[in-house]
JSON list of C-alpha atoms in Angstrom, two decimals:
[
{"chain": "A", "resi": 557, "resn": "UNK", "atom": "CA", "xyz": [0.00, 0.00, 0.00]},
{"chain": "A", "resi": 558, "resn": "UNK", "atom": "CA", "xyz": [1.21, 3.37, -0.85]},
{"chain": "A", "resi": 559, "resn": "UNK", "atom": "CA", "xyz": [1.21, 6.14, 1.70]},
{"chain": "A", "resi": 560, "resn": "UNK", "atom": "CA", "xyz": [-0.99, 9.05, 0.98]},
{"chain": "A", "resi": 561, "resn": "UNK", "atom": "CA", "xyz": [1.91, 11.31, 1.95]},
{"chain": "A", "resi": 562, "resn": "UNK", "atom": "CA", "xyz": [4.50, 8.84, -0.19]},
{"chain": "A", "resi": 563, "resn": "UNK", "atom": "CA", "xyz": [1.82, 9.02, -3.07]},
{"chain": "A", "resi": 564, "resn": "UNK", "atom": "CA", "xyz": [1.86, 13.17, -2.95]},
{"chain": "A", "resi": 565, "resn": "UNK", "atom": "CA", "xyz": [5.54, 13.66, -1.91]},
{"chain": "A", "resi": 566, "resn": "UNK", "atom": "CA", "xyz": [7.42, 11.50, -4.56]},
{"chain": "A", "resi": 567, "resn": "UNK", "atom": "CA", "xyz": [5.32, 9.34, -6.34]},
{"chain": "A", "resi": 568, "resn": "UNK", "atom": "CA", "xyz": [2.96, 11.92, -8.26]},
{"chain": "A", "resi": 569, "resn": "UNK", "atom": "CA", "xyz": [5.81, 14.75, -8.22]},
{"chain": "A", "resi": 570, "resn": "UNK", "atom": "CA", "xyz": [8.17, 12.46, -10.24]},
{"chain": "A", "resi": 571, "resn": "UNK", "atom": "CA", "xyz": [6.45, 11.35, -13.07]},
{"chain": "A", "resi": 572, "resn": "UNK", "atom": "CA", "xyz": [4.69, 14.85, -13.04]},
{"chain": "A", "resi": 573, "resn": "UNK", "atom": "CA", "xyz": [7.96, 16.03, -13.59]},
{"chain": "A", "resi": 574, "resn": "UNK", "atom": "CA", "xyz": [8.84, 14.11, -16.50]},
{"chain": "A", "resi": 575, "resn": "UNK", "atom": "CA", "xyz": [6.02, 15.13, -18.19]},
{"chain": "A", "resi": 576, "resn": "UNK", "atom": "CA", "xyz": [6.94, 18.73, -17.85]},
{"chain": "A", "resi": 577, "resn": "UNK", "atom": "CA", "xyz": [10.49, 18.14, -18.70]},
{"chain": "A", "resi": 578, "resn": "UNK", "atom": "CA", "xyz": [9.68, 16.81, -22.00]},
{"chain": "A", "resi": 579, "resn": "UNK", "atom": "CA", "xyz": [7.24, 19.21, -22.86]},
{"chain": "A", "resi": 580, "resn": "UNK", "atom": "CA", "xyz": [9.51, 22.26, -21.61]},
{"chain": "A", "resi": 581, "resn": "UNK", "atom": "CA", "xyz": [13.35, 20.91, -23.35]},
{"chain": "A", "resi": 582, "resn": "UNK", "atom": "CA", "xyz": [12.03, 17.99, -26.37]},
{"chain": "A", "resi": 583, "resn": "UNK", "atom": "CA", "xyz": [13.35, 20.60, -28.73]},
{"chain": "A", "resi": 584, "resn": "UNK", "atom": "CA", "xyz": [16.07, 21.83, -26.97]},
{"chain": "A", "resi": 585, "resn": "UNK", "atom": "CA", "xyz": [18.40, 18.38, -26.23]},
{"chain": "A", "resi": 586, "resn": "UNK", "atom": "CA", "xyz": [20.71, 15.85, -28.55]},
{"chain": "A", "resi": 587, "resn": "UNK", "atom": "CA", "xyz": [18.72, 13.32, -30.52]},
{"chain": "A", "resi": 588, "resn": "UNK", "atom": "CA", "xyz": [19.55, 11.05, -27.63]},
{"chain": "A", "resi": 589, "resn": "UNK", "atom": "CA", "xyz": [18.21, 13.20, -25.00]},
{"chain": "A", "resi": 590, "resn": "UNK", "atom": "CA", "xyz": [14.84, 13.73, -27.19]},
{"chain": "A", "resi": 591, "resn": "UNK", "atom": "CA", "xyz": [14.83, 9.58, -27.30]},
{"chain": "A", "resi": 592, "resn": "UNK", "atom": "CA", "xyz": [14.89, 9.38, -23.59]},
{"chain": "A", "resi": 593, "resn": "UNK", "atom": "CA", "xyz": [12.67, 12.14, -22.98]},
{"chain": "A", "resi": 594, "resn": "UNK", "atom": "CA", "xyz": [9.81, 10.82, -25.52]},
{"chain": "A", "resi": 595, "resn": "UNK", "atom": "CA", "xyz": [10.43, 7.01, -24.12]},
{"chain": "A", "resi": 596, "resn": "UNK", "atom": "CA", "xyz": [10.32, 8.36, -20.94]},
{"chain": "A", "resi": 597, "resn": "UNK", "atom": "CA", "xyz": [7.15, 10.09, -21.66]},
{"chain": "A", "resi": 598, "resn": "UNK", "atom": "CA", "xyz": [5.22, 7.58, -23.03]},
{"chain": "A", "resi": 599, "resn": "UNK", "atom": "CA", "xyz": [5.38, 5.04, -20.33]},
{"chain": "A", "resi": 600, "resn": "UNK", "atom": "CA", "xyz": [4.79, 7.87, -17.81]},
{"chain": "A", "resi": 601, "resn": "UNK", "atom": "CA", "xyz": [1.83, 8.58, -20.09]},
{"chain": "A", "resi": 602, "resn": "UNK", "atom": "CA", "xyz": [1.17, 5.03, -19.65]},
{"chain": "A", "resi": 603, "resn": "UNK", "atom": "CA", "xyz": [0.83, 4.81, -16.01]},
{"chain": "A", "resi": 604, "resn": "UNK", "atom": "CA", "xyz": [-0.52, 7.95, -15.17]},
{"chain": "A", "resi": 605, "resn": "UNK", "atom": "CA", "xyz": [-3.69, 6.98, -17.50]},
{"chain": "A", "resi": 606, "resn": "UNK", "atom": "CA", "xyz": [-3.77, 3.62, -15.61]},
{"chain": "A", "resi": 607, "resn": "UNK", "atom": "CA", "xyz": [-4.02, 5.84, -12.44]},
{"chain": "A", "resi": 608, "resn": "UNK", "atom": "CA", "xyz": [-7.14, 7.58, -14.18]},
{"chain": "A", "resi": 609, "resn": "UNK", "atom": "CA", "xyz": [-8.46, 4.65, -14.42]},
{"chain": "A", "resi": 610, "resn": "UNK", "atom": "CA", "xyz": [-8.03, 3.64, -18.08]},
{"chain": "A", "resi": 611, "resn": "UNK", "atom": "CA", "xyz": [-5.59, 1.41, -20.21]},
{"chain": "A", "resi": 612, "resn": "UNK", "atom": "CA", "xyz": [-5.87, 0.43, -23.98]},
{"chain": "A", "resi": 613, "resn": "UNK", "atom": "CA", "xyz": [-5.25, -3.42, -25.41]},
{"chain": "A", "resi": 614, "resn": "UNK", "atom": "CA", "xyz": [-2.87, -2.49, -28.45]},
{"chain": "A", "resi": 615, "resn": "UNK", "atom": "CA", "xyz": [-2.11, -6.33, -29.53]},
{"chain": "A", "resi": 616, "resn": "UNK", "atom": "CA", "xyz": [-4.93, -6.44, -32.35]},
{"chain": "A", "resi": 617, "resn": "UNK", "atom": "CA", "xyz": [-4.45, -2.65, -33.94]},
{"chain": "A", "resi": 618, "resn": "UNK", "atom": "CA", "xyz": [-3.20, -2.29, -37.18]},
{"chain": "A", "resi": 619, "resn": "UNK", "atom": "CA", "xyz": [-2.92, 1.57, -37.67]},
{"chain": "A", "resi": 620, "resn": "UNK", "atom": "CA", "xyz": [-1.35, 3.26, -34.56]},
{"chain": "A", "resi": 621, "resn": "UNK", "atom": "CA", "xyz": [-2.26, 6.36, -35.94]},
{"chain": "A", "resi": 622, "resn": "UNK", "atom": "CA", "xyz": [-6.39, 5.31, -35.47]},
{"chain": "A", "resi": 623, "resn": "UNK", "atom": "CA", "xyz": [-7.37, 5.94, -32.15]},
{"chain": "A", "resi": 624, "resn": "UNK", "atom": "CA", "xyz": [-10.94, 4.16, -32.26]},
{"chain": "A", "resi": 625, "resn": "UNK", "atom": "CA", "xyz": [-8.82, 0.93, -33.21]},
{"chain": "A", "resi": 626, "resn": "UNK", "atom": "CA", "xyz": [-7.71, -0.15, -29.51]},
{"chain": "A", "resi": 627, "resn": "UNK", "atom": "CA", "xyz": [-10.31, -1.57, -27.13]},
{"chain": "A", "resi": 628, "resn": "UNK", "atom": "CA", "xyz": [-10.48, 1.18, -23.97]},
{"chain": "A", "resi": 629, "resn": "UNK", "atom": "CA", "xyz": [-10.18, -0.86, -20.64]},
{"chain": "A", "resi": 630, "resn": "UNK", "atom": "CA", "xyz": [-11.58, 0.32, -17.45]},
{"chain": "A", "resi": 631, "resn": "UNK", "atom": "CA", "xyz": [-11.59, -2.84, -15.36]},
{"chain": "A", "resi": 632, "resn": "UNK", "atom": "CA", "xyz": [-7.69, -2.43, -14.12]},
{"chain": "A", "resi": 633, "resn": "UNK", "atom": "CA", "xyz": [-8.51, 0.95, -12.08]},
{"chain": "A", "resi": 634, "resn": "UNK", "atom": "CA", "xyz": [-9.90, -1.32, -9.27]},
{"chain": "A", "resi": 635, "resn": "UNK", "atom": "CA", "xyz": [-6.45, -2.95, -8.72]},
{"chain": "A", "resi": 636, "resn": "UNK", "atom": "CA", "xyz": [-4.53, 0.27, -8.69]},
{"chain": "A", "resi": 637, "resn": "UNK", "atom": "CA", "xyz": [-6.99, 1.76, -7.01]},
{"chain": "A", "resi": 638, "resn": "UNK", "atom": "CA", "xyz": [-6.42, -0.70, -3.75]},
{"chain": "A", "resi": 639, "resn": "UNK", "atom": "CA", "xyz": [-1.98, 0.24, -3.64]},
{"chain": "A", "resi": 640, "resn": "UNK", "atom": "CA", "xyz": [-2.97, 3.69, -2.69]},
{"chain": "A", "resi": 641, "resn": "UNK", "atom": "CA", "xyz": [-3.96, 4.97, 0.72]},
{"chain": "A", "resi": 642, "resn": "UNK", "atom": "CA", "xyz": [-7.83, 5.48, 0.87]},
{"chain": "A", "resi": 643, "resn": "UNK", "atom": "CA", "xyz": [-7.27, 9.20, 1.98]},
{"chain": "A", "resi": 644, "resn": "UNK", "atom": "CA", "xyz": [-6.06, 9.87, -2.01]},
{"chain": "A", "resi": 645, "resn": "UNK", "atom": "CA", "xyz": [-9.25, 10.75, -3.67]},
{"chain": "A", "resi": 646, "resn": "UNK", "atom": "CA", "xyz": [-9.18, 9.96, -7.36]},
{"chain": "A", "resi": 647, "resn": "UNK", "atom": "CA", "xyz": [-11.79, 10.44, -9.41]},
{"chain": "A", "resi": 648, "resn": "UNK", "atom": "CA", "xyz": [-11.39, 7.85, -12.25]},
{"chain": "A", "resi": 649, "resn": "UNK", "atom": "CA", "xyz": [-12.48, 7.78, -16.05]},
{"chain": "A", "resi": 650, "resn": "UNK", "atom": "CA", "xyz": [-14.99, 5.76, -16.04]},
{"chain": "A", "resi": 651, "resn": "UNK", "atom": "CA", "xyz": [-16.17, 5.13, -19.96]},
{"chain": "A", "resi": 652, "resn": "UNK", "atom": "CA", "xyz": [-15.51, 5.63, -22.84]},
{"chain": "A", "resi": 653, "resn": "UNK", "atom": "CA", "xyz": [-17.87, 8.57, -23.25]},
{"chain": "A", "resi": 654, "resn": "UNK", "atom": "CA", "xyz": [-16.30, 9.99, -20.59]},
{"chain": "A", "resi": 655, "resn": "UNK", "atom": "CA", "xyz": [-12.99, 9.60, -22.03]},
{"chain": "A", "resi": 656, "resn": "UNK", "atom": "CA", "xyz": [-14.33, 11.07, -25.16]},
{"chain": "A", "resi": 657, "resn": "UNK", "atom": "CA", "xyz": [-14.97, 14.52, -23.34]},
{"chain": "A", "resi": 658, "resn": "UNK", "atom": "CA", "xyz": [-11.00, 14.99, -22.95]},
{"chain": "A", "resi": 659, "resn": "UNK", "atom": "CA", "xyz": [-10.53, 17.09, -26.04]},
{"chain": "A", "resi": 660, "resn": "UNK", "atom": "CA", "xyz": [-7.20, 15.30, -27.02]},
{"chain": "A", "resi": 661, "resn": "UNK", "atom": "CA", "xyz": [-8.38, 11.87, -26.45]},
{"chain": "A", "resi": 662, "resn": "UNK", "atom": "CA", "xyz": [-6.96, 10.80, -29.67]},
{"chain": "A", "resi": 663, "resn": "UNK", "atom": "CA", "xyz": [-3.12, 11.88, -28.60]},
{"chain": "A", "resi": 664, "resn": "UNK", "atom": "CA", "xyz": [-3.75, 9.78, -25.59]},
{"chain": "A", "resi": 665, "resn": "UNK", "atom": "CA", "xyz": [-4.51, 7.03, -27.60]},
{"chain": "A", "resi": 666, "resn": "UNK", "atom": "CA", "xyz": [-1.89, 7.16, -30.33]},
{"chain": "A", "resi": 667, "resn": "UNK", "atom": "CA", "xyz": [0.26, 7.95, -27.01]},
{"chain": "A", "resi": 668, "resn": "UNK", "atom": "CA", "xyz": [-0.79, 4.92, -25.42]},
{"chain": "A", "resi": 669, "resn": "UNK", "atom": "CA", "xyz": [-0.44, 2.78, -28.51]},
{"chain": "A", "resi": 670, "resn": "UNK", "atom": "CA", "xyz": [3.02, 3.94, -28.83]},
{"chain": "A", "resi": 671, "resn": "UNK", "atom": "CA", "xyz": [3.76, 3.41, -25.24]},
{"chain": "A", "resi": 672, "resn": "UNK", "atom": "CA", "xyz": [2.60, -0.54, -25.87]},
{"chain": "A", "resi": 673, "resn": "UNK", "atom": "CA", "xyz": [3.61, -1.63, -28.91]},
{"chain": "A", "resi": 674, "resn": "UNK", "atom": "CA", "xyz": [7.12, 0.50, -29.48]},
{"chain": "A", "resi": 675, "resn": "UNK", "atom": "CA", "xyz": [8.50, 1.53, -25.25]},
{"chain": "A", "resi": 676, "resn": "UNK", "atom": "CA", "xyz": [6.92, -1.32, -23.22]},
{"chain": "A", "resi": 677, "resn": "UNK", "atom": "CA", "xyz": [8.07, -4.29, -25.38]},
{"chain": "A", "resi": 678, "resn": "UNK", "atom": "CA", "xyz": [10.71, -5.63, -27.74]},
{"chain": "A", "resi": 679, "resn": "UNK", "atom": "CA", "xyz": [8.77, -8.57, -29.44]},
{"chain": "A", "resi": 680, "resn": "UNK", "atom": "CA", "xyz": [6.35, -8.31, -32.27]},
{"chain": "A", "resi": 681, "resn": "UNK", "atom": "CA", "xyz": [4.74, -5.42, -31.95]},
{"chain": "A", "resi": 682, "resn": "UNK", "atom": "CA", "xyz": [8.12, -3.47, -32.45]},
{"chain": "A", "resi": 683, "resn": "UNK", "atom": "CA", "xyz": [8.26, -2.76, -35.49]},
{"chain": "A", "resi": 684, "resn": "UNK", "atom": "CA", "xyz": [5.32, -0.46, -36.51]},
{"chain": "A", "resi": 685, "resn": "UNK", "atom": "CA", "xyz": [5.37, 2.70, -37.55]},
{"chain": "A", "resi": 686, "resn": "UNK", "atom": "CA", "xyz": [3.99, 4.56, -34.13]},
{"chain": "A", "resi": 687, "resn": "UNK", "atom": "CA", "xyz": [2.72, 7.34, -35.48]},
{"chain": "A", "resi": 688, "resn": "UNK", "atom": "CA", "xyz": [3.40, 9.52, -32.07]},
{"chain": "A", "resi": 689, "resn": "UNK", "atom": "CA", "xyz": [4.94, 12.69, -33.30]},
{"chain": "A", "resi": 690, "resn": "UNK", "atom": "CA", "xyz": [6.34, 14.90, -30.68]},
{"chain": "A", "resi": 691, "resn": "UNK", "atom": "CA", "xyz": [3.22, 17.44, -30.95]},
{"chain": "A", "resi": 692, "resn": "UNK", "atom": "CA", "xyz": [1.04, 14.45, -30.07]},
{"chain": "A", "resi": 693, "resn": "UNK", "atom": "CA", "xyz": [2.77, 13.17, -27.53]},
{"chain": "A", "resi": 694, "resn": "UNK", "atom": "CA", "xyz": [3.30, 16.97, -25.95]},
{"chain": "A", "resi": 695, "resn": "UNK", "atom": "CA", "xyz": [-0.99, 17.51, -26.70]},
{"chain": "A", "resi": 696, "resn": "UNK", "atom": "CA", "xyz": [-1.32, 13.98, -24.54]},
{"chain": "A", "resi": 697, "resn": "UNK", "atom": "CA", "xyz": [0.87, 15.10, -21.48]},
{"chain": "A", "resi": 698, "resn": "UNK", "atom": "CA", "xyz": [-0.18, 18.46, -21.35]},
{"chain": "A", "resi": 699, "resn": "UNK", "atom": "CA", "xyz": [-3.95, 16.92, -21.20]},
{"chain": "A", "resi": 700, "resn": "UNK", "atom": "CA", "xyz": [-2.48, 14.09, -18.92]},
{"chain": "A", "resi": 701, "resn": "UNK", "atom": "CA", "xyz": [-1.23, 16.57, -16.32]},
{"chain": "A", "resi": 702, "resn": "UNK", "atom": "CA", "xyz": [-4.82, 18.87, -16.52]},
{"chain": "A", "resi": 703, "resn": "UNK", "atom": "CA", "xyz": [-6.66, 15.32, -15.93]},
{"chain": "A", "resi": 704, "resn": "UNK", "atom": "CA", "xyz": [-3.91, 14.66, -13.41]},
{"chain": "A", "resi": 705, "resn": "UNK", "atom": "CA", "xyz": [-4.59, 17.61, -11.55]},
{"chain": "A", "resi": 706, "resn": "UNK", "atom": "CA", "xyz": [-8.75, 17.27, -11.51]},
{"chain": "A", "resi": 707, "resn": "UNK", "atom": "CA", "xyz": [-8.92, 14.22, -10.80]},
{"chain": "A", "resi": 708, "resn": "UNK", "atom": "CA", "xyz": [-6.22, 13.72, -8.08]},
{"chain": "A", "resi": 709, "resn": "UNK", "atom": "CA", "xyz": [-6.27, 15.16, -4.75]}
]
């Protein structure tokens, strides 16, 4: 279980922060540096949406570009949910619909897609075309960290 105070202090602060570092110095580092800050990103994309209570299944998708292609999953949020203290209040997104309301769902998607078929794994998945341009990823963290900040207290 995951302290409330452990949870605000270090655990939300760090990944919050690589989120802003990539959005603030992407265009200002060495090729490396912009590899480890968009890797970086994308699986901190990745497990802040699990923390809002979503996750996509990539495996099937074809286009990583088409973010209606990956099934939406909701059911994981319950597991999460139970590491973290009971005094964190998190308002998860719940549906689909509701997911739908977040202006740059799509990014998230593509985001996500990239996150599980080109960071999380080396099998194969690996070698498709992600489609997550910089702008996109920087649309889904900047709507990451507004969600973040909502929906988190």
């Amino acid at each position: 279980m995951i302290a409330s105070q452990r949870f605000r202090d270090a655990h939300i602060p760090h990944r919050v922060s690589i989120l802003e570092e990539f959005i603030a110095n992407r265009t200002k580092t060495s090729r490396n540096g912009f590899n480890c800050y968009i890797d970086a990103t994308l699986i901190t994309i990745r497990s802040l949406c699990g923390l809002l209570g979503f996750e996509i299944d990539s495996r099937r998708i074809t286009d990583m570009g088409n973010p209606a292609e990956p099934a939406v999953k909701f059911a994981r949020f319950a597991k999460i949910r139970s590491n973290i203290d009971s005094s964190v209040t998190i308002t998860p997104i719940a549906s689909e619909t509701e997911l739908h309301q977040i202006p740059e769902w799509k990014e998230i998607i593509i985001s996500l897609n990239a996150a599980n078929k080109c960071v999380a794994h080396f099998d194969e998945y690996s070698d498709l075309e992600h489609r997550a341009t910089p702008a996109i990823v920087e649309a889904a963290a900047r709507a990451v960290l507004r969600e973040l900040k909502t929906r988190v207290k």
